[in-house]
Coordinates of C-alpha atoms and ligand atoms in Angstrom, one line a residue:
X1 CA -17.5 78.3 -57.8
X2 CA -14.1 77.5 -56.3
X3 CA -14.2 79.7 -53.7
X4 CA -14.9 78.6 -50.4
X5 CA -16.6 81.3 -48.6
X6 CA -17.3 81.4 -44.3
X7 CA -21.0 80.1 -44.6
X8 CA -22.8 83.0 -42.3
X9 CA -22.9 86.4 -41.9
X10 CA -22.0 88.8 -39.3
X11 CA -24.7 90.3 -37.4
X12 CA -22.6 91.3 -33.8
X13 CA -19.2 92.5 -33.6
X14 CA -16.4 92.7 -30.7
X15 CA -13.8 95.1 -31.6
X16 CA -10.3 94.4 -31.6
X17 CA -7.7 96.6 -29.7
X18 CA -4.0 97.2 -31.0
X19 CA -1.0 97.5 -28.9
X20 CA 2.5 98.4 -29.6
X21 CA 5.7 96.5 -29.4
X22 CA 7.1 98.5 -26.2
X23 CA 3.6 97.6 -24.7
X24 CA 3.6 94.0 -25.3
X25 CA 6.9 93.9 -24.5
X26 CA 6.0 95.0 -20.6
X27 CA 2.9 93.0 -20.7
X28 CA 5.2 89.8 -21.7
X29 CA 7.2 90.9 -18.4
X30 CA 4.7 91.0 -16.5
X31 CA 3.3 87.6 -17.4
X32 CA 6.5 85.7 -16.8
X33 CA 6.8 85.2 -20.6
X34 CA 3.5 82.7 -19.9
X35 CA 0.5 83.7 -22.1
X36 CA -2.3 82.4 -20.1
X37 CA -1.1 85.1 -17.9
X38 CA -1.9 88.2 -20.3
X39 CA -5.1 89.8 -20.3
X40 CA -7.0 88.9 -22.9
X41 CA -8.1 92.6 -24.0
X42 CA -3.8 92.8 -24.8
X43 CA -4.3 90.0 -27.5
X44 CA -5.2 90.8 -31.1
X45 CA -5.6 87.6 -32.7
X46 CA -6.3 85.0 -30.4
X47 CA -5.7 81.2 -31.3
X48 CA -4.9 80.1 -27.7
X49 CA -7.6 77.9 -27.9
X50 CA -10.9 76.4 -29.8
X51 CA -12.4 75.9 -26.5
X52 CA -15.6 77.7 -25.3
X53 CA -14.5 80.8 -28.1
X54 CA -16.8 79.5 -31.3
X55 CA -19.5 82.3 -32.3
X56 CA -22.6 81.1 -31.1
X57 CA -25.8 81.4 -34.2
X58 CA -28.6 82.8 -33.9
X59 CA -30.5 79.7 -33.5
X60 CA -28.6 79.6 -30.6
X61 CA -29.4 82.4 -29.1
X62 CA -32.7 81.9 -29.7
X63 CA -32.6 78.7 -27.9
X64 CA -30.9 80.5 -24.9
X65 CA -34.0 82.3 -24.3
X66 CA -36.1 79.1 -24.3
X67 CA -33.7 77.9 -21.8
X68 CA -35.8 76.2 -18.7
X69 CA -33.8 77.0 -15.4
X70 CA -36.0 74.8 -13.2
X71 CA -33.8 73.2 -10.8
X72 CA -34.9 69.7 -11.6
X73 CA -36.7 68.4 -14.6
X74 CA -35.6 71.3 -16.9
X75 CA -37.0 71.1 -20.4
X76 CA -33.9 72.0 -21.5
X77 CA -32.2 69.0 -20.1
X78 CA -34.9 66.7 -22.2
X79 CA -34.5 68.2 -25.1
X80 CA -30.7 68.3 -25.0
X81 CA -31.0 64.4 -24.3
X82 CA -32.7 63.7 -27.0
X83 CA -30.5 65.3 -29.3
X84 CA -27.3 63.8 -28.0
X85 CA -29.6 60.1 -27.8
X86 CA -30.1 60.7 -31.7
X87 CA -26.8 61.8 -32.5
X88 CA -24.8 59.3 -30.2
X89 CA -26.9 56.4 -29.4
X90 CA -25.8 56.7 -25.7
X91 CA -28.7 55.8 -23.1
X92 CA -27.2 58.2 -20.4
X93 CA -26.4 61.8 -20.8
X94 CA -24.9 63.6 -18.1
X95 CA -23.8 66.7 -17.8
X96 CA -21.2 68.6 -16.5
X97 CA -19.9 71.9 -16.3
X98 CA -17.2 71.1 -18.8
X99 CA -15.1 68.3 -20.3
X100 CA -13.0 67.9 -17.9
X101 CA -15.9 67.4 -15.0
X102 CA -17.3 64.8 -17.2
X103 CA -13.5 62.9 -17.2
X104 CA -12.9 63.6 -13.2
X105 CA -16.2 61.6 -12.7
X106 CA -15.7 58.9 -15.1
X107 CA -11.8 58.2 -14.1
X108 CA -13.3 58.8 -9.9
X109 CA -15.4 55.6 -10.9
X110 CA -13.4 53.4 -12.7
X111 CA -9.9 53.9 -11.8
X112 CA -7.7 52.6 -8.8
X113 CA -3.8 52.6 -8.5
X114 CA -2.0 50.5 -10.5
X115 CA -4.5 50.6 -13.5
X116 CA -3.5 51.5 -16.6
X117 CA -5.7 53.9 -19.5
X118 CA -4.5 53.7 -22.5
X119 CA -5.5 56.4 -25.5
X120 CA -4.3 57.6 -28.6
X121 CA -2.6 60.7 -27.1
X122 CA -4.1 62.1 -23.3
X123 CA -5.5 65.4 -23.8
X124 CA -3.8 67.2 -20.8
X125 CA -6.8 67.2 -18.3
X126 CA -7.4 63.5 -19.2
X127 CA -3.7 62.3 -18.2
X128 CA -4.2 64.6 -15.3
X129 CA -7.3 63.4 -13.9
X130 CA -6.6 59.6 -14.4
X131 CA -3.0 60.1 -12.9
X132 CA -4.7 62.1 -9.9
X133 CA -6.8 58.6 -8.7
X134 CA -3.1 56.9 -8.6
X135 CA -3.6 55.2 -12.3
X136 CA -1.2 55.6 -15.1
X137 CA -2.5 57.1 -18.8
X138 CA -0.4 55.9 -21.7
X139 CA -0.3 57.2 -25.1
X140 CA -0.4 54.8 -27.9
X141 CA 0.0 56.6 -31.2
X142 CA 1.0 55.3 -34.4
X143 CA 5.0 54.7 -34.8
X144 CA 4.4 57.0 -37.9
X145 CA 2.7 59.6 -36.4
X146 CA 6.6 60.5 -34.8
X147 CA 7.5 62.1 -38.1
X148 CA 5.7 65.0 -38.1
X149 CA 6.1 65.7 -42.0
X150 CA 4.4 62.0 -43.1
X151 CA 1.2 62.8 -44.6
X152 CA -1.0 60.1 -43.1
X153 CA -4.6 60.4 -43.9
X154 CA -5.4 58.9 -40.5
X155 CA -2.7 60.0 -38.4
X156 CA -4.5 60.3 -35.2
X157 CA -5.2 56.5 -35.1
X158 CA -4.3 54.4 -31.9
X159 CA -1.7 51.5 -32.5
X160 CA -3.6 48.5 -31.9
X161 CA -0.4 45.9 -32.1
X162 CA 1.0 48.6 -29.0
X163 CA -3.1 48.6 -27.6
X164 CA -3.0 44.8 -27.5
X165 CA 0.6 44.6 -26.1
X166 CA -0.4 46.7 -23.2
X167 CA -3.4 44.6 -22.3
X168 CA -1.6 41.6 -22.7
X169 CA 1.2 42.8 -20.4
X170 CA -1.0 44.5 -17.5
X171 CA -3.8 42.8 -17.6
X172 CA -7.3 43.1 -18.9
X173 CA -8.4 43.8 -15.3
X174 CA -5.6 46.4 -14.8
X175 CA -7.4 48.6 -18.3
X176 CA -10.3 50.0 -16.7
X177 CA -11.3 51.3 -19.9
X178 CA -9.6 52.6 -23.4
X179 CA -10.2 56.0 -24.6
X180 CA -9.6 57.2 -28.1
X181 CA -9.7 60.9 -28.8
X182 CA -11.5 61.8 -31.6
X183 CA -9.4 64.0 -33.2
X184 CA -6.6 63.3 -31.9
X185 CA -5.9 67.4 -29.9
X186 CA -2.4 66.7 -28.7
X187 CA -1.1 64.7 -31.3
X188 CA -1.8 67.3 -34.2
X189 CA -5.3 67.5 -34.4
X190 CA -5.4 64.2 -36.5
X191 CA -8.4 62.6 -37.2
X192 CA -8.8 59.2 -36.2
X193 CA -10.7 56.5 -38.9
X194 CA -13.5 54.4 -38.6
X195 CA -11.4 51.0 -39.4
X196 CA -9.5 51.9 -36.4
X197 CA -12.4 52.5 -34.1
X198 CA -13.9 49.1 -35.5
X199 CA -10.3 47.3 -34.5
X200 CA -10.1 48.6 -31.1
X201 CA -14.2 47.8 -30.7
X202 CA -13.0 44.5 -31.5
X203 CA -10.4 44.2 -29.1
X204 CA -12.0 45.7 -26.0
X205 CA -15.3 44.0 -26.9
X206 CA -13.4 40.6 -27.3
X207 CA -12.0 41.2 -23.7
X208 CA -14.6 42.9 -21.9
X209 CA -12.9 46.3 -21.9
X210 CA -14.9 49.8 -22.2
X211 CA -14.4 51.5 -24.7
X212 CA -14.9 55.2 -25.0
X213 CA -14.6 58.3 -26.9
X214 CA -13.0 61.5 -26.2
X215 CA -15.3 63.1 -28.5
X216 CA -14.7 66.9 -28.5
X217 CA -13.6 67.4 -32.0
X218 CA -16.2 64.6 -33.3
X219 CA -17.6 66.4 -36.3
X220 CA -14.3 67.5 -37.8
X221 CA -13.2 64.0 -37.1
X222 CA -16.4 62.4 -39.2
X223 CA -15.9 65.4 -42.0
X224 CA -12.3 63.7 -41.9
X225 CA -13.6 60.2 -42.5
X226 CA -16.0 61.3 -45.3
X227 CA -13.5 62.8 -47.4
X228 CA -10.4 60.5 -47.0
X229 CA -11.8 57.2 -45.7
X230 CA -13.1 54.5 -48.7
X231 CA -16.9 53.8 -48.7
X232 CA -17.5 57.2 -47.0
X233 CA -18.1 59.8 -49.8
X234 CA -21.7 59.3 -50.3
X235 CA -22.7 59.1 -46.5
X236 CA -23.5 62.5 -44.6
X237 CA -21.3 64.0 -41.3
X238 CA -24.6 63.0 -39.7
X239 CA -24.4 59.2 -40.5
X240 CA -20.3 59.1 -40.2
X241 CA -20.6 60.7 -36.5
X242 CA -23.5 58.0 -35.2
X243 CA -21.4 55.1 -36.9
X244 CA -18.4 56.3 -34.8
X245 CA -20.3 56.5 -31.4
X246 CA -21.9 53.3 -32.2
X247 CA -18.0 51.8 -31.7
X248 CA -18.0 52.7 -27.9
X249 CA -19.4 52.2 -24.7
X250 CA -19.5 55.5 -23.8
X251 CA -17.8 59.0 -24.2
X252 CA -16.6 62.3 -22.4
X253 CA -17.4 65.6 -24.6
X254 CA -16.4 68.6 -24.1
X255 CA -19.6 70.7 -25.4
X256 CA -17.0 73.9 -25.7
X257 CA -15.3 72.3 -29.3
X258 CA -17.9 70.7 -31.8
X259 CA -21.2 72.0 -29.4
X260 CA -20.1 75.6 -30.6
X261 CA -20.8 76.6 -26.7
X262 CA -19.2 78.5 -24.3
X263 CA -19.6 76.0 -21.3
X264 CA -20.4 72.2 -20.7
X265 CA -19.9 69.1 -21.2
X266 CA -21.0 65.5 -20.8
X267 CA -20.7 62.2 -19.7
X268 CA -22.4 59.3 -22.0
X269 CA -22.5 55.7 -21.0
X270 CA -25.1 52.7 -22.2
X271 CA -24.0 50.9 -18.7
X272 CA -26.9 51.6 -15.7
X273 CA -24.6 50.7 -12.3
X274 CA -22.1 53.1 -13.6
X275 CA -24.0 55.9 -14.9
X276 CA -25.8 55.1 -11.0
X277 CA -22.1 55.8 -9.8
X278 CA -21.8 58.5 -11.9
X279 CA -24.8 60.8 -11.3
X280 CA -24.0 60.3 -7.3
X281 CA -20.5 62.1 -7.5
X282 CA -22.1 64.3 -9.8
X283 CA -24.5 65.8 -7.0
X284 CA -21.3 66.5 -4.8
X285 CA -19.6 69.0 -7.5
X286 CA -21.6 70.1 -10.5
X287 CA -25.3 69.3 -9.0
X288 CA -28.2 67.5 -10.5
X289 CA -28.2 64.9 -13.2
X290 CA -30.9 67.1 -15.1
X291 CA -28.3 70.2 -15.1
X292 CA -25.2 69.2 -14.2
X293 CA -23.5 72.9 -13.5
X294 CA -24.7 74.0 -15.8
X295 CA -28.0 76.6 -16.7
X296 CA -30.5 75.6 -18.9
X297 CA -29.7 77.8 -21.2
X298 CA -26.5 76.6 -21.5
X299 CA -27.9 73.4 -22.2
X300 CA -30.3 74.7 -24.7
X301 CA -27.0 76.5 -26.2
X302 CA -25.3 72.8 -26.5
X303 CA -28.4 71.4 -28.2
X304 CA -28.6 73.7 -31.3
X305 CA -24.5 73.4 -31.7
X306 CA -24.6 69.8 -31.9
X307 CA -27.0 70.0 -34.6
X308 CA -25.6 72.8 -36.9
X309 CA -22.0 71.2 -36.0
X310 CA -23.2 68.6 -38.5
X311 CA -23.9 70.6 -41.1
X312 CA -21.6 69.4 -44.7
X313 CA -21.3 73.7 -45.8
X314 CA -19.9 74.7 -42.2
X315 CA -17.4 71.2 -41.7
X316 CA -16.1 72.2 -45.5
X317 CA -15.6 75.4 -44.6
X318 CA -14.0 75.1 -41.4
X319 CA -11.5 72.1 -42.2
X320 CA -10.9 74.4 -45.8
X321 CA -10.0 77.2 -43.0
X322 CA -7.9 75.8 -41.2
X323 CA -6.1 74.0 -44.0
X324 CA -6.1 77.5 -45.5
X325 CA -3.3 78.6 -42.8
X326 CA -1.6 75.5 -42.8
X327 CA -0.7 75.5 -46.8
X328 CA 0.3 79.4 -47.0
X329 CA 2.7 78.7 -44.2
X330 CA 4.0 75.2 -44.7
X331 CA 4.4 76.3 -48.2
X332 CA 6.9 79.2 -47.5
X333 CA 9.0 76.9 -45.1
X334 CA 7.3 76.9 -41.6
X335 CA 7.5 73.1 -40.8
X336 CA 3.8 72.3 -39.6
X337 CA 3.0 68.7 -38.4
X338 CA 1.6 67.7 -41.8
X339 CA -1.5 67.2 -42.8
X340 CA -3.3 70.2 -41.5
X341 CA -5.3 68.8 -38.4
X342 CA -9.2 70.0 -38.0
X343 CA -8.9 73.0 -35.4
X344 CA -5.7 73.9 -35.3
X345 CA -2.2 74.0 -37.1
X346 CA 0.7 72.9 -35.2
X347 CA 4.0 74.4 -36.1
X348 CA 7.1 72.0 -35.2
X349 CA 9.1 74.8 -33.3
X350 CA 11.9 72.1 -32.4
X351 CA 12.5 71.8 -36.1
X352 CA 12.3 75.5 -37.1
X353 CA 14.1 76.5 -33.9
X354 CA 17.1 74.1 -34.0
X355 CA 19.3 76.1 -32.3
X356 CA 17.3 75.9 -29.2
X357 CA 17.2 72.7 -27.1
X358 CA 14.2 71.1 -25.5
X359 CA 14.9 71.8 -22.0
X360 CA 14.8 75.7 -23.2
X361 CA 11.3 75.4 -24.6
X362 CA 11.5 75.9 -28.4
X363 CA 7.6 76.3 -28.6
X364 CA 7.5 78.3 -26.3
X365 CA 9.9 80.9 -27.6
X366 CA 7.9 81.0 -30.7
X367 CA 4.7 81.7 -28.8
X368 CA 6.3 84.7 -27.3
X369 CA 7.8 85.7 -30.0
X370 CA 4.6 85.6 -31.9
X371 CA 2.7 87.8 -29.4
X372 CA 5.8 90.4 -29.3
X373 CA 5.5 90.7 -33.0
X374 CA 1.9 90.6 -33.9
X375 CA 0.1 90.4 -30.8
X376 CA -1.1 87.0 -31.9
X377 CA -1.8 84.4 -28.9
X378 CA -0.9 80.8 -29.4
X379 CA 0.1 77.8 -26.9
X380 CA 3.0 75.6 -26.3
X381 CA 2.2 71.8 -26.8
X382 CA 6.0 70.6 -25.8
X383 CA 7.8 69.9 -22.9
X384 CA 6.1 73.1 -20.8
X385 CA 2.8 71.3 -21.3
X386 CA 3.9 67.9 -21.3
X387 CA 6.8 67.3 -19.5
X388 CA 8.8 64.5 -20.3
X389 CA 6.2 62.8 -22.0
X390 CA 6.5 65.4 -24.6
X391 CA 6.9 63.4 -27.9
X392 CA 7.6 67.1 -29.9
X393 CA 8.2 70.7 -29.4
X394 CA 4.7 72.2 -31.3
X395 CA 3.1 75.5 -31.4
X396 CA -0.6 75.0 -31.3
X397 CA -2.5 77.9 -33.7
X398 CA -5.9 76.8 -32.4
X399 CA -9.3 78.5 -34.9
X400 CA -12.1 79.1 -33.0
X401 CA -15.0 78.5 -34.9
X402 CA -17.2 80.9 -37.0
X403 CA -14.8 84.2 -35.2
X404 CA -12.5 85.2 -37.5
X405 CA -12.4 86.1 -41.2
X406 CA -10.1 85.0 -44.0
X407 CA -8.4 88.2 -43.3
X408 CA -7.5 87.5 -40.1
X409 CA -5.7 84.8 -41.2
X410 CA -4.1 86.1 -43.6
X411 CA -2.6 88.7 -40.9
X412 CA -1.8 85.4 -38.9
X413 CA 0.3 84.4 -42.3
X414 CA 1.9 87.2 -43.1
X415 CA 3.4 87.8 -38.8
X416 CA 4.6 84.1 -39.0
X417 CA 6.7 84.3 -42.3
X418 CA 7.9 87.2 -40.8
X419 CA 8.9 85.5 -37.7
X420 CA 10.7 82.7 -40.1
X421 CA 12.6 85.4 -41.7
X422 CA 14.7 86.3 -38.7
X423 CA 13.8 82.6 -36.4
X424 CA 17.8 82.6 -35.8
X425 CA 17.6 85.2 -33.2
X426 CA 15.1 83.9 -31.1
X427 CA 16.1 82.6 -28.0
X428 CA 14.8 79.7 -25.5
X429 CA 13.5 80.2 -21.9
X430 CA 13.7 78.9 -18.3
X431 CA 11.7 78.3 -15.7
X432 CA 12.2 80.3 -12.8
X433 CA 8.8 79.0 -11.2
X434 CA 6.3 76.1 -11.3
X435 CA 3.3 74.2 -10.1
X436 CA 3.1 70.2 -10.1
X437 CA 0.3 69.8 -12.2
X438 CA -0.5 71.8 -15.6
X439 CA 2.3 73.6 -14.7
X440 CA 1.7 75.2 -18.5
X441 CA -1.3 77.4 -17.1
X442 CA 1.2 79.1 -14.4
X443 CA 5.0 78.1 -14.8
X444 CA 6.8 81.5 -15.1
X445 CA 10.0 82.0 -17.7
X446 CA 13.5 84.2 -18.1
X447 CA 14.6 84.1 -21.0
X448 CA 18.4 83.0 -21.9
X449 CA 20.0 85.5 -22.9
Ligands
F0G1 N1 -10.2 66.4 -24.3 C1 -9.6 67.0 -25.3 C2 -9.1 66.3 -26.5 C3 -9.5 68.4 -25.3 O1 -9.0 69.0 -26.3 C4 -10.0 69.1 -24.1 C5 -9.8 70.5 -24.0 C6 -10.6 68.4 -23.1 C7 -10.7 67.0 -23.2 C8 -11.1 69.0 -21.8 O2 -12.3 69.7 -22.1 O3 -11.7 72.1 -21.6 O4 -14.1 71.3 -21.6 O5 -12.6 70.7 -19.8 N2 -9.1 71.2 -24.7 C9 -8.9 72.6 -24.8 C10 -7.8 72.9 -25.7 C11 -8.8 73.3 -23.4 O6 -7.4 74.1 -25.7 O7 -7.4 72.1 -26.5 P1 -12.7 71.0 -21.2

């Protein structure tokens, strides 16, 4: 059979609520043209994020019920440890309310001013936490990557020539540590591949660096590597995802992407002193090492994700699925950042919008634009998000995992070719207010008329 089906059934179901035009219209008002600021129940088809909104299994659930909520020594801790000892190799496992918990305490620990962390591409959060200890995060993605139409196989990879140059410049004691971001979230959803995880385990081992992975997306990112990378095709997602933590010295995950959970997160490192250091400021914010703000259920929750996350029918369907929407898009002349990434596809809104310039937020437009027409949620990954680090003007069309149907998508198709049709009389935006940092999640727009 060629037909590549969603590998579950559906056992619950959340209804979905239609609005009109004129109403989304007021709603878009009211929000300041921002759509973290809608309410969710005025969304129909919601690819804002992949974060914390996968359908949880019923193994899952089941597990949630086993969950231990003793305040110290939870079961549910242990066996979540052992799970994420198997899978990753890591000695410590912390954990932390979220992803970004687990980065605040790592970058708390190991960065000062004037230190410098370099990555493929920051995730938001991650540039946001290491700049907010007085250290500066630098991207470092391929020269190729630029073009978003090349067809790189490995198109999230880190350029080690640029990774080397920067140490050699700053200093190996100025690099507190180099992340990688497995896939690569900001720069398209790229996955990275193992050969570039070996080369920059080789550099940072061969100058004492840590190295570590940002490891939310690591399943898609080993189903990636066992379909494109040579000498992968006979070993399992299993086998491809412990090779890849066996490259670094630790990682942050955020438990809400490949965990299939709602909440959590974790901290990983093989080095005692630190993970000493670590569980301390963990006690101040997100409580003890055994739960780490989060239940035990939740914990149990994360456990059961991160094995079915593994799991060859689910990672061919979901990378299939999200490939799905890239093709019948890209094919009709939406310019996507090509290849279709793992969670999401990324339309390149400064190159369908040309008639609207950066500094009036081309993504942005599209977003709302989207919403007034279908009542579809998306985000902006452009200069609202990013600033002038903002290396493209992208429309993020993140899947959740395991929630919608192939007939969702296909409504998802149909309201952005209808978008294309008419993309000339779409019009940019302002910002008439802003916070300093994330200034995506509040920043309110007029639009130019
Ligand atoms: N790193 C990457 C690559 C991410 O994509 C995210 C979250 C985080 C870290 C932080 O994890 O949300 O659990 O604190 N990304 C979400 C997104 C929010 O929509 O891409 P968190």
């Amino acid at each position: 059979m060629q037909t590549i089906i969603e590998p579950f059934r559906i056992k619950s179901v959340e209804p979905l609520r239609h609005t009109t035009r004129e109403e989304r219209e007021q709603y878009l008002e009211k929000a300041g043209y921002n759509l973290f600021l809608l309410k969710a129940e005025d969304i129909l088809i919601d690819l804002l994020t992949d974060s914390g909104t996968s359908a949880m299994s019923t193994e899952q659930w089941a597990a949630m019920m086993r969950g231990d909520e003793s305040y110290a020594g939870s079961r549910s801790f242990f066996r979540l440890k052992k799970v994420v000892q198997q899978l990753t190799g890591f000695q410590h496992v912390i954990p932390a309310h979220q992803g970004r918990a687990a980065e605040r305490i790592l970058f708390t620990v190991m960065c000062k001013p004037g230190m410098t962390v370099p990555n493929n591409t920051h995730f938001d959060t991650t540039r946001a936490n290491i700049e907010f200890t007085g250290a500066r995060a630098v991207d470092l993605p391929l020269p190729a990557a630029a073009d978003t139409q090349a067809r790189l196989d490995f198109k999230g990879d880190i350029d080690t020539q640029a990774l080397e140059r920067l140490i050699e410049g700053a200093g190996a004691d100025l690099i507190p540590l180099v992340m990688v971001t497995v896939t690569n979230n900001s720069g398209g959803g790229q996955p990275v591949s193992m050969h570039n995880l070996e080369m920059v385990r080789d550099i940072t081992y061969r100058l004492g660096i840590p190295f570590y992975l940002d490891a939310c997306r690591f399943a898609e990112n080993a189903w990636f590597i066992q379909q494109r990378e040579r000498g992968y095709q006979d070993w399992s997602p299993r086998q491809i995802a412990q090779k890849m933590f066996s490259m670094a010295d630790g990682c942050t995950f955020s438990a809400k992407k490949d965990a299939f959970a709602n909440i959590g997160g974790l901290l990983c490192t093989n080095d005692d002193r630190l993970a000493e250091q670590e569980k301390n400021l963990l006690i101040l914010t997100e409580g003890f090492p055994t739960y780490g703000g989060l239940a035990g259920r939740d914990l149990e929750a994360i456990a059961s994700g991160l094995e079915e996350v593994l799991e060859p029918d689910y990672l061919r369907y979901r990378i299939a699925s999200t490939g799905y929407l890239g093709r019948h898009i890209a094919d009709h002349g939406v310019p996507i950042v090509e290849p279709p990434g793992g969670h999401a596809i990324y339309i390149d809104a400064g190159r369908m919008l040309p008639h609207i310039p950066r500094n009036q937020f081309p993504g942005q437009a599209l977003a709302v634009e989207l919403y007034r027409h279908a009542a579809i949620r998306s985000v902006e990954i452009g200069s609202v998000m990013f600033g002038e680090n903002a290396r493209h003007e992208l429309l993020r069309l993140a899947i959740p995992r395991r929630v919608y149907t192939q007939s969702h998508i296909d409504y998802v198709v149909e309201a952005i070719l209808e978008v294309n049709e008419r993309k000339q009389k779409i019009r940019g935006f302002e910002i008439v207010e802003q916070p300093r940092f994330l200034r995506h999640f509040s920043a309110r727009f007029r639009p130019i008329r």
